[in-house]
JSON list of C-alpha atoms and ligand atoms in Angstrom, two decimals:
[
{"chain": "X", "resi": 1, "resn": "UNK", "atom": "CA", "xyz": [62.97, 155.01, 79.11]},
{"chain": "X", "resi": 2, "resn": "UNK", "atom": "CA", "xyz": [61.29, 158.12, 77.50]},
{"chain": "X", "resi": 3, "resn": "UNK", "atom": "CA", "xyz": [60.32, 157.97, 73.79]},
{"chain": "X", "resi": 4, "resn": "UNK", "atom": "CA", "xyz": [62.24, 159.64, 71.52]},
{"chain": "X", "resi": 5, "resn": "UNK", "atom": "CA", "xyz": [62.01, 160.97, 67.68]},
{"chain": "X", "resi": 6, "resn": "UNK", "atom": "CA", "xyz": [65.40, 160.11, 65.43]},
{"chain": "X", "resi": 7, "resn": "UNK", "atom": "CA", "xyz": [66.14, 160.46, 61.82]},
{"chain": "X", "resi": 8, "resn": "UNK", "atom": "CA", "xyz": [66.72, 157.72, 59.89]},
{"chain": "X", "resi": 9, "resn": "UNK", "atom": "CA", "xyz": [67.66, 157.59, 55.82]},
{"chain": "X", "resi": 10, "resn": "UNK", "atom": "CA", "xyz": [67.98, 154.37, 53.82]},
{"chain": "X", "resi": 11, "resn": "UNK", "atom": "CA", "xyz": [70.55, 155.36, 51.73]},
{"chain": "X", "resi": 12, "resn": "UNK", "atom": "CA", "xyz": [70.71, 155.12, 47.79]},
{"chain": "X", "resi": 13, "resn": "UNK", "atom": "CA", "xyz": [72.91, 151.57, 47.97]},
{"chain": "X", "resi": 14, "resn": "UNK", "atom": "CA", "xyz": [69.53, 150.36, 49.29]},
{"chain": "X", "resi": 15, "resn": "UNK", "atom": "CA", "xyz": [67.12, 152.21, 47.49]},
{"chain": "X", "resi": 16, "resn": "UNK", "atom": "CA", "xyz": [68.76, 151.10, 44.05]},
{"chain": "X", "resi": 17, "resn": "UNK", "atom": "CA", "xyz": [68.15, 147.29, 45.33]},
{"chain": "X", "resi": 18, "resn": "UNK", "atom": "CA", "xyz": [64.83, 148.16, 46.29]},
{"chain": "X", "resi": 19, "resn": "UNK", "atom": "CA", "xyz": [65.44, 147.23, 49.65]},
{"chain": "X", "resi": 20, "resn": "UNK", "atom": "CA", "xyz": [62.84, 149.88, 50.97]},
{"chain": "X", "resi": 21, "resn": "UNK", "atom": "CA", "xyz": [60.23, 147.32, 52.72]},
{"chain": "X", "resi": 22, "resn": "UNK", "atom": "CA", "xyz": [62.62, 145.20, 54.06]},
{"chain": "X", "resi": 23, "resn": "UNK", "atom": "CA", "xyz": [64.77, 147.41, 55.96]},
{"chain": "X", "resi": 24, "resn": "UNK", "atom": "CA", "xyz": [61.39, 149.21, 57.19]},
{"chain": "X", "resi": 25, "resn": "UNK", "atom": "CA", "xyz": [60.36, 145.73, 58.57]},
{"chain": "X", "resi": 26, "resn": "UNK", "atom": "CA", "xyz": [63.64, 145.99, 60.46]},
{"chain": "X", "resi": 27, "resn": "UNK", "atom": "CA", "xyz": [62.59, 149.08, 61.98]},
{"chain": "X", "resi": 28, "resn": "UNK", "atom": "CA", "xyz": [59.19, 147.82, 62.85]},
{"chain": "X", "resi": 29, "resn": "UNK", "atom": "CA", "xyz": [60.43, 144.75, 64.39]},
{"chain": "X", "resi": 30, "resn": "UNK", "atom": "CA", "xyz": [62.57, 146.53, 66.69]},
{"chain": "X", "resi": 31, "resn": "UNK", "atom": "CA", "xyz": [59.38, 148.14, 68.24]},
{"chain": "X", "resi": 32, "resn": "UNK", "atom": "CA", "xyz": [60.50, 151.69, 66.28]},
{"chain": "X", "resi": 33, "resn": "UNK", "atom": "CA", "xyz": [56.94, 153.21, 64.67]},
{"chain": "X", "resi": 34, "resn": "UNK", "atom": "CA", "xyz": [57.57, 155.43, 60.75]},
{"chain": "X", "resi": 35, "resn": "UNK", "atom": "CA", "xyz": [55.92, 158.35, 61.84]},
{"chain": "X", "resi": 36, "resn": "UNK", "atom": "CA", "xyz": [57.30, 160.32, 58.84]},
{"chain": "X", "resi": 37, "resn": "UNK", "atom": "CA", "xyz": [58.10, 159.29, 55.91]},
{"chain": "X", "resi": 38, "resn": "UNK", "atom": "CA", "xyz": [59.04, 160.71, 52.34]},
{"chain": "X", "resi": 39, "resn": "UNK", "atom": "CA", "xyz": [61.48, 159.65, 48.74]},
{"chain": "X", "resi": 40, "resn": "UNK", "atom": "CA", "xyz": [63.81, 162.50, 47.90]},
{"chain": "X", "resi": 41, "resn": "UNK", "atom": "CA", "xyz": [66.81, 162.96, 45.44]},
{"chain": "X", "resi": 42, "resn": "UNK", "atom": "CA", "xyz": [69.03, 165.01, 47.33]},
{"chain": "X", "resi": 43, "resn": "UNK", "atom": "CA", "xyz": [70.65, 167.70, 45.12]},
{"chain": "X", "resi": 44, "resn": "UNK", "atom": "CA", "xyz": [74.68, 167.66, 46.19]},
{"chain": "X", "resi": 45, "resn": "UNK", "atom": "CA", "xyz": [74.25, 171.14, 48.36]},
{"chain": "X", "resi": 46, "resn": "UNK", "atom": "CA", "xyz": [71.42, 169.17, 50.22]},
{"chain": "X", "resi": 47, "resn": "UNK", "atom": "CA", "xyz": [74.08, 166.13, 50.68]},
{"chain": "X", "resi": 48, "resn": "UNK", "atom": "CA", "xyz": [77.23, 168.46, 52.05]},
{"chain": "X", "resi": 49, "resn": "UNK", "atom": "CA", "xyz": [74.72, 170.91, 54.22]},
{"chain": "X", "resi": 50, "resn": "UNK", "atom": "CA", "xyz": [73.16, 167.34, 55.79]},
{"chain": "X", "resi": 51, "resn": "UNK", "atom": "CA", "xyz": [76.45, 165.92, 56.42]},
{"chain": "X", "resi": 52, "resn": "UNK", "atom": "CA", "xyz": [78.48, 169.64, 57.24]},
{"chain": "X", "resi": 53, "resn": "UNK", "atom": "CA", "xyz": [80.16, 167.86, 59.86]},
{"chain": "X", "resi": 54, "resn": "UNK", "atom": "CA", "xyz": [82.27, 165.57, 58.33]},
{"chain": "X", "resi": 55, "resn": "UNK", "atom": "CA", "xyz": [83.18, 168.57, 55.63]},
{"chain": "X", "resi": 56, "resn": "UNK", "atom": "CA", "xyz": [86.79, 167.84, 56.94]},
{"chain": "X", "resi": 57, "resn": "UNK", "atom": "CA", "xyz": [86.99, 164.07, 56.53]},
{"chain": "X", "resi": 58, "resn": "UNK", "atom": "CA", "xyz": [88.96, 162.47, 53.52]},
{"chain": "X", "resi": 59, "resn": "UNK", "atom": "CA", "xyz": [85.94, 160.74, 52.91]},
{"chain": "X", "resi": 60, "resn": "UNK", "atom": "CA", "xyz": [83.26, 163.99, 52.63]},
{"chain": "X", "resi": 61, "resn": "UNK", "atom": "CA", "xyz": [83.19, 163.97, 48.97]},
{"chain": "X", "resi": 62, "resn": "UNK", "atom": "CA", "xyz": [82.85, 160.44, 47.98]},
{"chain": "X", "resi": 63, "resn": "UNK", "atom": "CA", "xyz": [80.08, 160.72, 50.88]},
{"chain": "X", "resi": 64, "resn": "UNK", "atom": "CA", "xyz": [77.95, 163.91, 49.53]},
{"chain": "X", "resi": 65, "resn": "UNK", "atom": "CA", "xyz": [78.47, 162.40, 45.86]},
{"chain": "X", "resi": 66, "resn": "UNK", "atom": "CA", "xyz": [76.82, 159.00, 46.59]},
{"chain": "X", "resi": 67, "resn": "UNK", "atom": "CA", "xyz": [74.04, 160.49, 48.99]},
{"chain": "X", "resi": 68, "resn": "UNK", "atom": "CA", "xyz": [73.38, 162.84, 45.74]},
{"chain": "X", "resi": 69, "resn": "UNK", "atom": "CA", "xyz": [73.60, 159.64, 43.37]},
{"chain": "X", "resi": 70, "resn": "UNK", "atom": "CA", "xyz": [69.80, 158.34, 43.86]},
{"chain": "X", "resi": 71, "resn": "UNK", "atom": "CA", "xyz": [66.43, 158.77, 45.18]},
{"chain": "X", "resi": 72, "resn": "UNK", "atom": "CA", "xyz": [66.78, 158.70, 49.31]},
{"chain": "X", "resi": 73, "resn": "UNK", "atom": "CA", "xyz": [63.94, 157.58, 51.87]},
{"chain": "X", "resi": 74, "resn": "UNK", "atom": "CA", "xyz": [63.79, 160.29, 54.86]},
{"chain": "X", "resi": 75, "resn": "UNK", "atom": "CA", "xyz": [62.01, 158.88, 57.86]},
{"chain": "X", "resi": 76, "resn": "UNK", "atom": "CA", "xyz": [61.35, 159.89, 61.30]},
{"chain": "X", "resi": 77, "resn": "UNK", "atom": "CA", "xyz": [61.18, 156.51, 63.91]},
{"chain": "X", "resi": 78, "resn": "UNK", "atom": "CA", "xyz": [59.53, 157.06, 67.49]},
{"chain": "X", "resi": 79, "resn": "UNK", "atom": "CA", "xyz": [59.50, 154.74, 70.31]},
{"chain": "X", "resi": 80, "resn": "UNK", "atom": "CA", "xyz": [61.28, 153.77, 73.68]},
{"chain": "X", "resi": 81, "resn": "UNK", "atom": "CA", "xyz": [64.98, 155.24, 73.76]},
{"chain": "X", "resi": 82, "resn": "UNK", "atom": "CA", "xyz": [64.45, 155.12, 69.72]},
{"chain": "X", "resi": 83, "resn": "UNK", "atom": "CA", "xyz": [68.00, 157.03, 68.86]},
{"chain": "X", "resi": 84, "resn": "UNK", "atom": "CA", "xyz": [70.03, 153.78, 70.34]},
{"chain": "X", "resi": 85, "resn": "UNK", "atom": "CA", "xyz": [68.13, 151.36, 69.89]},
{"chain": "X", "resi": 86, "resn": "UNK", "atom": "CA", "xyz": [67.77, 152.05, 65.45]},
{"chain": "X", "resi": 87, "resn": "UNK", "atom": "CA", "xyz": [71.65, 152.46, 65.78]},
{"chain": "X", "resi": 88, "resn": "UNK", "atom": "CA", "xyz": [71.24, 149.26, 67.24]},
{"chain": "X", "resi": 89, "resn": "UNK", "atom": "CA", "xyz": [69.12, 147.77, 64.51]},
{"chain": "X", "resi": 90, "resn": "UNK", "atom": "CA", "xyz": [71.17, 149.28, 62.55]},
{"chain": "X", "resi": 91, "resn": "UNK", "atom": "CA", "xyz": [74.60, 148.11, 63.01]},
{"chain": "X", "resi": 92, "resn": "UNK", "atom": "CA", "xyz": [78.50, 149.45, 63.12]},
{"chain": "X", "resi": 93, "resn": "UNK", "atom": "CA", "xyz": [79.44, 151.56, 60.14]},
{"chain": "X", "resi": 94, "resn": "UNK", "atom": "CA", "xyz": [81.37, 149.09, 58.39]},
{"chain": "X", "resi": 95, "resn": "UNK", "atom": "CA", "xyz": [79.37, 146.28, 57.57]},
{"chain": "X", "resi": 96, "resn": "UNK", "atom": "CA", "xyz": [82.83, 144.40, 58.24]},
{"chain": "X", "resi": 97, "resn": "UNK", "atom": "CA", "xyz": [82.38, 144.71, 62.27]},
{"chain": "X", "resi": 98, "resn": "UNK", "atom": "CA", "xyz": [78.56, 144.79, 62.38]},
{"chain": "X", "resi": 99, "resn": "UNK", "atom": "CA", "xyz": [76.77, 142.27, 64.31]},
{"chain": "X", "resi": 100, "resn": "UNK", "atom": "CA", "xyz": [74.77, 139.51, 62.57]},
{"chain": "X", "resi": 101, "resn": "UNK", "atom": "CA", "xyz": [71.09, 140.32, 62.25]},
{"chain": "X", "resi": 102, "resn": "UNK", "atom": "CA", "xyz": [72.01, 143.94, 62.03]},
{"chain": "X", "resi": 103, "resn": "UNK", "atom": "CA", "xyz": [70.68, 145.95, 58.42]},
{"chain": "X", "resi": 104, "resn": "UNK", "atom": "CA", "xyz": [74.20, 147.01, 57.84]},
{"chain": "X", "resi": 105, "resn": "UNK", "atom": "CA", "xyz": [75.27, 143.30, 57.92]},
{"chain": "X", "resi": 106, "resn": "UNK", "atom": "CA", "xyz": [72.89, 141.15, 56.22]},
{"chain": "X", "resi": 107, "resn": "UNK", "atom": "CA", "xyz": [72.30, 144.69, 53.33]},
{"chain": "X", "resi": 108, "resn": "UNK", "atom": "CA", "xyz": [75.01, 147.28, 53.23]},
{"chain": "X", "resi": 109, "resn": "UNK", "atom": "CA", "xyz": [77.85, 146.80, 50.47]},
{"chain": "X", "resi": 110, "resn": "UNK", "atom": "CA", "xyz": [80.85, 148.59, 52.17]},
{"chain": "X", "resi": 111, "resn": "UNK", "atom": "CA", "xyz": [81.90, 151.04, 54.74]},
{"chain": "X", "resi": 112, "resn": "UNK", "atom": "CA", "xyz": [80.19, 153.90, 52.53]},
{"chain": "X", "resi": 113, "resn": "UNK", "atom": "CA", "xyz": [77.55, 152.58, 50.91]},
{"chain": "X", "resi": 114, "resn": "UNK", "atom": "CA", "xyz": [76.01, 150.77, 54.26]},
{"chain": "X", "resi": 115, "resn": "UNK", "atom": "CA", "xyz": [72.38, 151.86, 53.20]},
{"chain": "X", "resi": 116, "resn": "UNK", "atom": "CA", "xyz": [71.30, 153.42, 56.37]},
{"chain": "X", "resi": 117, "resn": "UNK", "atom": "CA", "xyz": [71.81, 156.64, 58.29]},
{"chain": "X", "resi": 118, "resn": "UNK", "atom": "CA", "xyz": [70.35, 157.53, 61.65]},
{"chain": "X", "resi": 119, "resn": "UNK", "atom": "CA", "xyz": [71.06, 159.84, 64.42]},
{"chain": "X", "resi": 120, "resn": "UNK", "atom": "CA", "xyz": [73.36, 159.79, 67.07]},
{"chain": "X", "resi": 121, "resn": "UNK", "atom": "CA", "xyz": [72.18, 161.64, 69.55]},
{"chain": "X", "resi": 122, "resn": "UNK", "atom": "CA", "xyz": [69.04, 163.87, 70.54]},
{"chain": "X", "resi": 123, "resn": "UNK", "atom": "CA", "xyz": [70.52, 166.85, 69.77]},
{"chain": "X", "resi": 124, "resn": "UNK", "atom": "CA", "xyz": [71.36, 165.81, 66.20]},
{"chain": "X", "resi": 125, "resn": "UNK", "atom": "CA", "xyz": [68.03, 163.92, 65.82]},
{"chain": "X", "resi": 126, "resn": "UNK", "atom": "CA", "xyz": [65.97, 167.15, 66.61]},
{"chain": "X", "resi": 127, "resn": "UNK", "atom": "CA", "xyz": [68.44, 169.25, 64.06]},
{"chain": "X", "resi": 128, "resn": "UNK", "atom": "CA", "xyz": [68.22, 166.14, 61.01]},
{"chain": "X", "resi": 129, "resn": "UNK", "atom": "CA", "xyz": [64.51, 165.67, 61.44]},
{"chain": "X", "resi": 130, "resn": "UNK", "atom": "CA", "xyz": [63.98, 169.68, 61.30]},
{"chain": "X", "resi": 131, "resn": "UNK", "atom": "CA", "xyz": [66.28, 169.43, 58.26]},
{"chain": "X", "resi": 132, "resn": "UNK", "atom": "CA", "xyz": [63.90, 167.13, 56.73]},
{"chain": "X", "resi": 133, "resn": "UNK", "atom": "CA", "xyz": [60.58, 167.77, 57.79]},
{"chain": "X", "resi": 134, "resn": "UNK", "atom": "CA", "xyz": [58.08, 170.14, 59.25]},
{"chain": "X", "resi": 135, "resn": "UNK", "atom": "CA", "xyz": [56.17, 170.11, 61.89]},
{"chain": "X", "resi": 136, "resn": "UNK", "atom": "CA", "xyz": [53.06, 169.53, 60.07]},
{"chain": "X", "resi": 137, "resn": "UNK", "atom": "CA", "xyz": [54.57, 166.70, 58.64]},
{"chain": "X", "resi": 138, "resn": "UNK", "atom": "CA", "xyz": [55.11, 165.05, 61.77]},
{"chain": "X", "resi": 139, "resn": "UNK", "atom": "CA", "xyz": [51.57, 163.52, 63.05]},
{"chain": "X", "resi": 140, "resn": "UNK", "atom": "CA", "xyz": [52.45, 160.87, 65.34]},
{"chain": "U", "resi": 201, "resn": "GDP", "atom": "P1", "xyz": [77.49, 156.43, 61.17]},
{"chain": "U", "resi": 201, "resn": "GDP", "atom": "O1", "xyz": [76.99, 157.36, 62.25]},
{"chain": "U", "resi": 201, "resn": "GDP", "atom": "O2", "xyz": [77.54, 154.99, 61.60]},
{"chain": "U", "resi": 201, "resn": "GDP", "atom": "O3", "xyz": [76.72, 156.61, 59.87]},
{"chain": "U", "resi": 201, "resn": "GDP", "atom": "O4", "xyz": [79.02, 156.81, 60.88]},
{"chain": "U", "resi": 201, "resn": "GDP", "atom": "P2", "xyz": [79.82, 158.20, 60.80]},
{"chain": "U", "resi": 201, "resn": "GDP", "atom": "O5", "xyz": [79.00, 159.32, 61.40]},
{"chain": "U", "resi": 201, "resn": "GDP", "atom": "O6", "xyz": [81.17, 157.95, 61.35]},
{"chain": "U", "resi": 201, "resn": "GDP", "atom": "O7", "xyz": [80.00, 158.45, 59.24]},
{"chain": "U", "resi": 201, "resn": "GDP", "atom": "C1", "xyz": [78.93, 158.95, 58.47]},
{"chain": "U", "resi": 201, "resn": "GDP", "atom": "C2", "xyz": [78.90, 158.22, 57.16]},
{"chain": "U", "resi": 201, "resn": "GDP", "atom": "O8", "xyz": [80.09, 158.53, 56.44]},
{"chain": "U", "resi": 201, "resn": "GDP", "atom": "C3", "xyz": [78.90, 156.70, 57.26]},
{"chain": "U", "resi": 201, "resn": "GDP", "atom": "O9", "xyz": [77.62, 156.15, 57.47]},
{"chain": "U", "resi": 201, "resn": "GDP", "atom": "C4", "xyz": [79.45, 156.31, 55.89]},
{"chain": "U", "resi": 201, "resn": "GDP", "atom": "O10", "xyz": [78.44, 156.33, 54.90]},
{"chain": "U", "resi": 201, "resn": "GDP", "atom": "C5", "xyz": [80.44, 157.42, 55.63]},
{"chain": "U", "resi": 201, "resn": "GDP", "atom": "N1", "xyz": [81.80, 156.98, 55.97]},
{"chain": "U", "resi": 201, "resn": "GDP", "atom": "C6", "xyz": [82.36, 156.84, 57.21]},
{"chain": "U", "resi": 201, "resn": "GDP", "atom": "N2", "xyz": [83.63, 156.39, 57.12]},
{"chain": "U", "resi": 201, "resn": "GDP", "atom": "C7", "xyz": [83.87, 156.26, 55.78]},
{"chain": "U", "resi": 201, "resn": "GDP", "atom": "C8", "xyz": [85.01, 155.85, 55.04]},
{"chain": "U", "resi": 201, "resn": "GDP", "atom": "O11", "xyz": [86.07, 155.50, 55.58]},
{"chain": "U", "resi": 201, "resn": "GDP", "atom": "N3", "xyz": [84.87, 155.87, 53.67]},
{"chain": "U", "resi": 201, "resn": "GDP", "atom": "C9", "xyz": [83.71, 156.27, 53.04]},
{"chain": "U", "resi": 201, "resn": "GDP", "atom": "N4", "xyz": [83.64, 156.25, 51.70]},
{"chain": "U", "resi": 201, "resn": "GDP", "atom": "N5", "xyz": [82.64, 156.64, 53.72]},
{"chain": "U", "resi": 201, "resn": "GDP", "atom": "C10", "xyz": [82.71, 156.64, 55.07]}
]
């Protein structure tokens, strides 16, 4: 499988609980590398530009508001097939259905605040991580 770049956020639910190093640990566990890394406080523009495509769901502006409510940790993972396997690590959306020793089920506190975001697919992971970071930024 070829190695691939994704875009991964730990979300303010988690950085409020300080649950930075132990969701990275996830990551690293899985065999994903940080390659990138930075703490931001998205300003609400940031928050609806970043998540545009949901602008029609009923959900977009409970969404933007919480990703604007608290710092943010951006992050670029690399490794083997990296985009499914941190949604893997990861976990389903809803902490509800996600599967035991996922981050979403043993951290995130409901269907919108489930502390991490990451890419679903390479085209969005090249567009988040450009969103993010620049190519300078990203040194392997
Ligand atoms: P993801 O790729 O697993 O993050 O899920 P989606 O792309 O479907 O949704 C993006 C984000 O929108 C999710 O991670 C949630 O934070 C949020 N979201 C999705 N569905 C709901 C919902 O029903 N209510 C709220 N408040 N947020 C939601």
């Amino acid at each position: 499988m070829a190695i691939e770049r994704t875009l991964s956020i730990i979300k303010p639910d988690a950085t409020r609980r300080n649950l930075t190093g132990r969701i990275n640990a996830r990551f690293e566990e899985a065999g994903l590398r940080i390659i990138a890394q930075k703490r931001v406080w998205l300003t609400l523009g940031q928050a609806q530009t970043f998540y545009g495509v949901h602008r029609a769901r009923p959900f977009f502006a409970e969404l933007t508001a919480f990703m604007a409510s608290a710092p943010v940790v951006v992050q670029v993972l690399e490794g083997e097939g990296a985009i499914a396997k941190n949604r893997d690590v990861m976990g389903a959306t809803n902490p509800a259905n996600a599967a035991p020793g996922t981050i979403r089920k043993d951290f995130a506190l409901s269907v919108g605040e489930n502390s991490v975001h990451g890419s679903d697919g390479p085209e969005t992971a090249a567009d988040e991580i450009a969103f993010f970071f620049s190519g300078l930024e990203l040194v392997g």
